PDB file of C-alpha atoms in Angstrom:
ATOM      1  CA  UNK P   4      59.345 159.513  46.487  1.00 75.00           C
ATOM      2  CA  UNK P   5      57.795 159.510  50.137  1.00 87.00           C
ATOM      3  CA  UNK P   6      54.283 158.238  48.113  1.00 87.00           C
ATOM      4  CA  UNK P   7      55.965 155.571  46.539  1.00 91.00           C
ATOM      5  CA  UNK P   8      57.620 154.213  49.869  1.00 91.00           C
ATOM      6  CA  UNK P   9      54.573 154.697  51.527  1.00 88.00           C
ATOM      7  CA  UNK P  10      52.592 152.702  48.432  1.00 87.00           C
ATOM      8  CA  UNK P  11      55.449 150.333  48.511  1.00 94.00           C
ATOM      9  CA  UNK P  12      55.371 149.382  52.306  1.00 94.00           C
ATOM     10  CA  UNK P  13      51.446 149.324  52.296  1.00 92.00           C
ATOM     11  CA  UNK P  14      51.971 146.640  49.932  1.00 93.00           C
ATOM     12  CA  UNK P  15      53.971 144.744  52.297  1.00 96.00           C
ATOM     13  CA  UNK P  16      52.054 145.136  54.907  1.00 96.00           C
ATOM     14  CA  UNK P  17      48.771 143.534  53.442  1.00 96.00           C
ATOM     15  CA  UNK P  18      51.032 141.193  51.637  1.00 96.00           C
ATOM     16  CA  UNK P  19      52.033 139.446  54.989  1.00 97.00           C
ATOM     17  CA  UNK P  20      48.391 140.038  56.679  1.00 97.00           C
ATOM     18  CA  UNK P  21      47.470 137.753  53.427  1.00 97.00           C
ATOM     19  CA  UNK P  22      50.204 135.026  53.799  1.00 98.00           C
ATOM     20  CA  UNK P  23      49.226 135.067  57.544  1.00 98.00           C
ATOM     21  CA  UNK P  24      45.734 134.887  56.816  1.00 97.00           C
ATOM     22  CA  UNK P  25      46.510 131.886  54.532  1.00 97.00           C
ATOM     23  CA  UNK P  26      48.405 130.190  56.855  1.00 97.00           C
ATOM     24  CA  UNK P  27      45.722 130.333  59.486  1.00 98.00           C
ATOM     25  CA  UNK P  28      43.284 129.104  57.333  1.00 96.00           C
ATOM     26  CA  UNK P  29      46.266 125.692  56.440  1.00 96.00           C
ATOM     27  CA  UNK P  30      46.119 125.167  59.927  1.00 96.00           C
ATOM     28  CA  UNK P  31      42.145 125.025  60.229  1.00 96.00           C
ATOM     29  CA  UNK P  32      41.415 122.790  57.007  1.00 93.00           C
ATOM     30  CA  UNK P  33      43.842 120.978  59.033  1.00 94.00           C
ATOM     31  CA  UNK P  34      42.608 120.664  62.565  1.00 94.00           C
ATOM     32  CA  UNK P  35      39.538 119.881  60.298  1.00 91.00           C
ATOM     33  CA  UNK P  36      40.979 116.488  58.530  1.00 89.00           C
ATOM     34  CA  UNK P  37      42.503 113.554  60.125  1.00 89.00           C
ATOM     35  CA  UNK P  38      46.094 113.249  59.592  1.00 88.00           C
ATOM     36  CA  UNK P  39      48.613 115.991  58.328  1.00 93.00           C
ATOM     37  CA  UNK P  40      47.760 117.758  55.317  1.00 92.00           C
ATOM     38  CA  UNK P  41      51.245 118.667  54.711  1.00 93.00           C
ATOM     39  CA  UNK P  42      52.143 114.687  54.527  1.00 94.00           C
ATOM     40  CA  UNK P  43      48.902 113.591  52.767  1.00 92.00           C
ATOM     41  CA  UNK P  44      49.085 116.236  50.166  1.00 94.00           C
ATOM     42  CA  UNK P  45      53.299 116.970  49.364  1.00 95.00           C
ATOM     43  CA  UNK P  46      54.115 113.418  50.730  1.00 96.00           C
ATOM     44  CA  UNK P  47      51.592 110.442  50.036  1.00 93.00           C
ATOM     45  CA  UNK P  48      50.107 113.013  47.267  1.00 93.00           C
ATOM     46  CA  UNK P  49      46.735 112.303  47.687  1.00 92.00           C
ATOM     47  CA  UNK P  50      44.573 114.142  45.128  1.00 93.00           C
ATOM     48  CA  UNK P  51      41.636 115.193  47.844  1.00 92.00           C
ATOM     49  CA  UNK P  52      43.416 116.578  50.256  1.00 93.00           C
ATOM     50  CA  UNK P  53      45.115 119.171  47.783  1.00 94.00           C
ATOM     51  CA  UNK P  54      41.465 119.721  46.045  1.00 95.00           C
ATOM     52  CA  UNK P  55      40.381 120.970  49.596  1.00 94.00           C
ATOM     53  CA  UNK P  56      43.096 122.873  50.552  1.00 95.00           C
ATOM     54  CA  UNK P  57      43.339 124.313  47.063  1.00 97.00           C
ATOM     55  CA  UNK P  58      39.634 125.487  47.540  1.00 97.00           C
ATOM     56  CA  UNK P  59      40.020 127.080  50.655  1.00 96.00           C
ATOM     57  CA  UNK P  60      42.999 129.146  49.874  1.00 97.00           C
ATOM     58  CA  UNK P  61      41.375 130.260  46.634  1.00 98.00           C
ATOM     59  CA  UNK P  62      38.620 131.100  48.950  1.00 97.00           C
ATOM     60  CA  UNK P  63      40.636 132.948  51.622  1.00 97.00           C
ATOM     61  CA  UNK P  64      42.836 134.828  48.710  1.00 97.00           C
ATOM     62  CA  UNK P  65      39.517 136.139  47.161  1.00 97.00           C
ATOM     63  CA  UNK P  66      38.044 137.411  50.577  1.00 96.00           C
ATOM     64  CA  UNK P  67      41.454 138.939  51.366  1.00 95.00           C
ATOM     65  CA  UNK P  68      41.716 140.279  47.844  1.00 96.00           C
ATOM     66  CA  UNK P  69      38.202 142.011  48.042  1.00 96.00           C
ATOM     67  CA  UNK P  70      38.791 143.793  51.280  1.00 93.00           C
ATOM     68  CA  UNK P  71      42.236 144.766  50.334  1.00 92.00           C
ATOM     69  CA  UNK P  72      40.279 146.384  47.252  1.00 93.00           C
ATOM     70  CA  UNK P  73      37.469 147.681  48.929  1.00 92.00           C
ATOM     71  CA  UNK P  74      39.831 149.289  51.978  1.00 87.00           C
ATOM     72  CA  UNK P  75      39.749 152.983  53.203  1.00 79.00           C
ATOM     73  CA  UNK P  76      42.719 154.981  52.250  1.00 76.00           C
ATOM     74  CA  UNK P  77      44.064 154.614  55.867  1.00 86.00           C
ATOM     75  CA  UNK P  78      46.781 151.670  55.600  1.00 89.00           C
ATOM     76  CA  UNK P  79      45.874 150.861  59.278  1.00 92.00           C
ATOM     77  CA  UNK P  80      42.145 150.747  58.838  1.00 93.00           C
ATOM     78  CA  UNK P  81      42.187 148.741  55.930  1.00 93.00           C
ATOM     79  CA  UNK P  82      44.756 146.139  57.876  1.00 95.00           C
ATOM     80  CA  UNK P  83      41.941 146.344  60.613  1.00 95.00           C
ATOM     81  CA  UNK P  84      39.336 145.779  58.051  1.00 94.00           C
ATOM     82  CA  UNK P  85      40.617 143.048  55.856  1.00 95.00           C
ATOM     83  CA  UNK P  86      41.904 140.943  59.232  1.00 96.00           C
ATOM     84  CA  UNK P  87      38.828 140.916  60.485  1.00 95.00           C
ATOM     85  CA  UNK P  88      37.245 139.740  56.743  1.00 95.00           C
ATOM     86  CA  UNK P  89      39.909 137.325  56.521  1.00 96.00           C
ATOM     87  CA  UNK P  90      39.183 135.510  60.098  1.00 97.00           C
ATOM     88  CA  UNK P  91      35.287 135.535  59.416  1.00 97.00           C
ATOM     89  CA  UNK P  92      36.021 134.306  56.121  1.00 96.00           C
ATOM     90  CA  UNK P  93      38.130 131.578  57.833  1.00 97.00           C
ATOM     91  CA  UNK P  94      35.564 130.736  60.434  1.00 97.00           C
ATOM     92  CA  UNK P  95      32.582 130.373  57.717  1.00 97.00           C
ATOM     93  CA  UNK P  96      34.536 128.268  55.560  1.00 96.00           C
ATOM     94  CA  UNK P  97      35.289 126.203  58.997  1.00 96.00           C
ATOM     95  CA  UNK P  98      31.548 125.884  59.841  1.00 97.00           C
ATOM     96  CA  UNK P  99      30.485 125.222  55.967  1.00 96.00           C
ATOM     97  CA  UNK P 100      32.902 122.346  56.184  1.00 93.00           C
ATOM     98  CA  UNK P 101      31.494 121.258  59.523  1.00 94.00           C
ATOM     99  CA  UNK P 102      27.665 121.385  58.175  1.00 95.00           C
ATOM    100  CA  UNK P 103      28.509 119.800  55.189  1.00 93.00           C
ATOM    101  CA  UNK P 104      29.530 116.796  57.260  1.00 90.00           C
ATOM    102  CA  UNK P 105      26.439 116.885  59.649  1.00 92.00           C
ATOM    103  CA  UNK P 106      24.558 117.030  56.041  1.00 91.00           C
ATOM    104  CA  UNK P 107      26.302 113.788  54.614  1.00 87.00           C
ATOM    105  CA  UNK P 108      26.721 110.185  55.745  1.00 87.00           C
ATOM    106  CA  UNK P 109      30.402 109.600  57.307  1.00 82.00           C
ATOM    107  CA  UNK P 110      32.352 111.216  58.058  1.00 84.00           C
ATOM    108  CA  UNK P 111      33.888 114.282  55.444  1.00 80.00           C
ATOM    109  CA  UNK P 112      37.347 114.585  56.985  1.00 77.00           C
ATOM    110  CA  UNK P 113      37.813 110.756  56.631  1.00 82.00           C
ATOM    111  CA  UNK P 114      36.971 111.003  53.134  1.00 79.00           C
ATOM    112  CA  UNK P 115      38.905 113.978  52.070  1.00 76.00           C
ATOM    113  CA  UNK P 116      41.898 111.723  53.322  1.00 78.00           C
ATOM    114  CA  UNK P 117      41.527 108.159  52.408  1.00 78.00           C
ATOM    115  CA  UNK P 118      43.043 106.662  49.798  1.00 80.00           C
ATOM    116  CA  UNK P 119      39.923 106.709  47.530  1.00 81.00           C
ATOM    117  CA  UNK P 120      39.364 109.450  44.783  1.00 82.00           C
ATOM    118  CA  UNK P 121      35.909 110.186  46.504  1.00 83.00           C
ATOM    119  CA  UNK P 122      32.979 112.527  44.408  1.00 88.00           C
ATOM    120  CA  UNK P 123      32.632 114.449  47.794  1.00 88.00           C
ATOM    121  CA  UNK P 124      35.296 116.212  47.354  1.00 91.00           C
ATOM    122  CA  UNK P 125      34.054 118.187  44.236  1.00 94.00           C
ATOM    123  CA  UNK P 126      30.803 118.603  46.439  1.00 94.00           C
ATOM    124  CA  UNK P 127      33.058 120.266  49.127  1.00 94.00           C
ATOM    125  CA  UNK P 128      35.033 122.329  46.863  1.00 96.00           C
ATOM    126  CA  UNK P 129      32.212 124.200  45.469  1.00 97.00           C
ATOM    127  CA  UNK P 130      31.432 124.934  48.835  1.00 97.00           C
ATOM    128  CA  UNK P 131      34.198 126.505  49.845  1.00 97.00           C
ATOM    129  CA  UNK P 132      34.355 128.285  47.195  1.00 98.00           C
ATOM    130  CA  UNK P 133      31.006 129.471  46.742  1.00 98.00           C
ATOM    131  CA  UNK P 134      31.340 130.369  51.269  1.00 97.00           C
ATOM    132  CA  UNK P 135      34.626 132.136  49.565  1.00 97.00           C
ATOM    133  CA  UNK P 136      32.628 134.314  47.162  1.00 98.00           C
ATOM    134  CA  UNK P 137      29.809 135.205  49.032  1.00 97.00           C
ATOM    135  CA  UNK P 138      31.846 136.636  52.085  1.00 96.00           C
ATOM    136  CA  UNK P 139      33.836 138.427  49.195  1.00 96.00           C
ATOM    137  CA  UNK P 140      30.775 139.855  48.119  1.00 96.00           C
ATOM    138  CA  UNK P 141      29.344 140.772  51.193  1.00 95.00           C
ATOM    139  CA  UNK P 142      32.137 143.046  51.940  1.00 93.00           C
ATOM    140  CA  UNK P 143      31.559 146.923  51.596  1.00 78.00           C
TER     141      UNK P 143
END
């Protein structure tokens, strides 16, 4: 029984370090984009918007997922471990964003929120989630 509360409050535990670490990563793609994600996307349901933030928490849950799977048996280690995955994950994603508008004319935030279904955005999406993938697979 003391195994299975023990399994069952590890759970929790990365549980909310994953919601937190999504949450984080909202804000960022946020601070990122002009306007409010939360009203373009759930609001004036704009397609682009939702495609990037979509992307990035795919790419967030799959770097979370991998360290949670590739953590030491110590519940506090692997806490350690797959925070500090989760907020260079973040970060990368953050700068992969930010090259990918030094790279392109514009300016990408303005164009993840217009009004326009724009072909960047599927350009932008594979980059997060490629960033998403390789940090996955870079953990050991």
């Amino acid at each position: 029984m003391n195994d299975l509360l023990t399994g069952l409050l590890s759970t929790v535990a990365f549980a909310a370090l994953g919601l937190i670490l999504l949450v984080i990563g909202f804000y960022v793609i946020d601070l990122l984009t002009p306007g409010k994600l939360g009203q373009l996307i759930f609001v004036e349901h704009r397609r682009d918007p939702a495609l990037l933030l979509g992307s990035s928490v795919l790419a967030i849950a799959t770097i979370v997922a991998t360290s949670i799977y590739t953590a030491e048996a110590d519940t506090f280690q692997g806490l350690a471990e797959t925070a500090a995955y989760g907020f260079v994950g973040i970060f990368l994603l953050a700068v992969s964003f930010v090259i990918l508008d030094l790279l392109t004319p514009g300016r990408l935030g303005e164009l993840m929120t217009d009004d326009k279904d724009d072909p960047a955005i599927w350009v932008t999406v594979a980059v997060q989630l490629a960033v998403g993938v390789i940090v996955a697979a870079s953990i050991t």
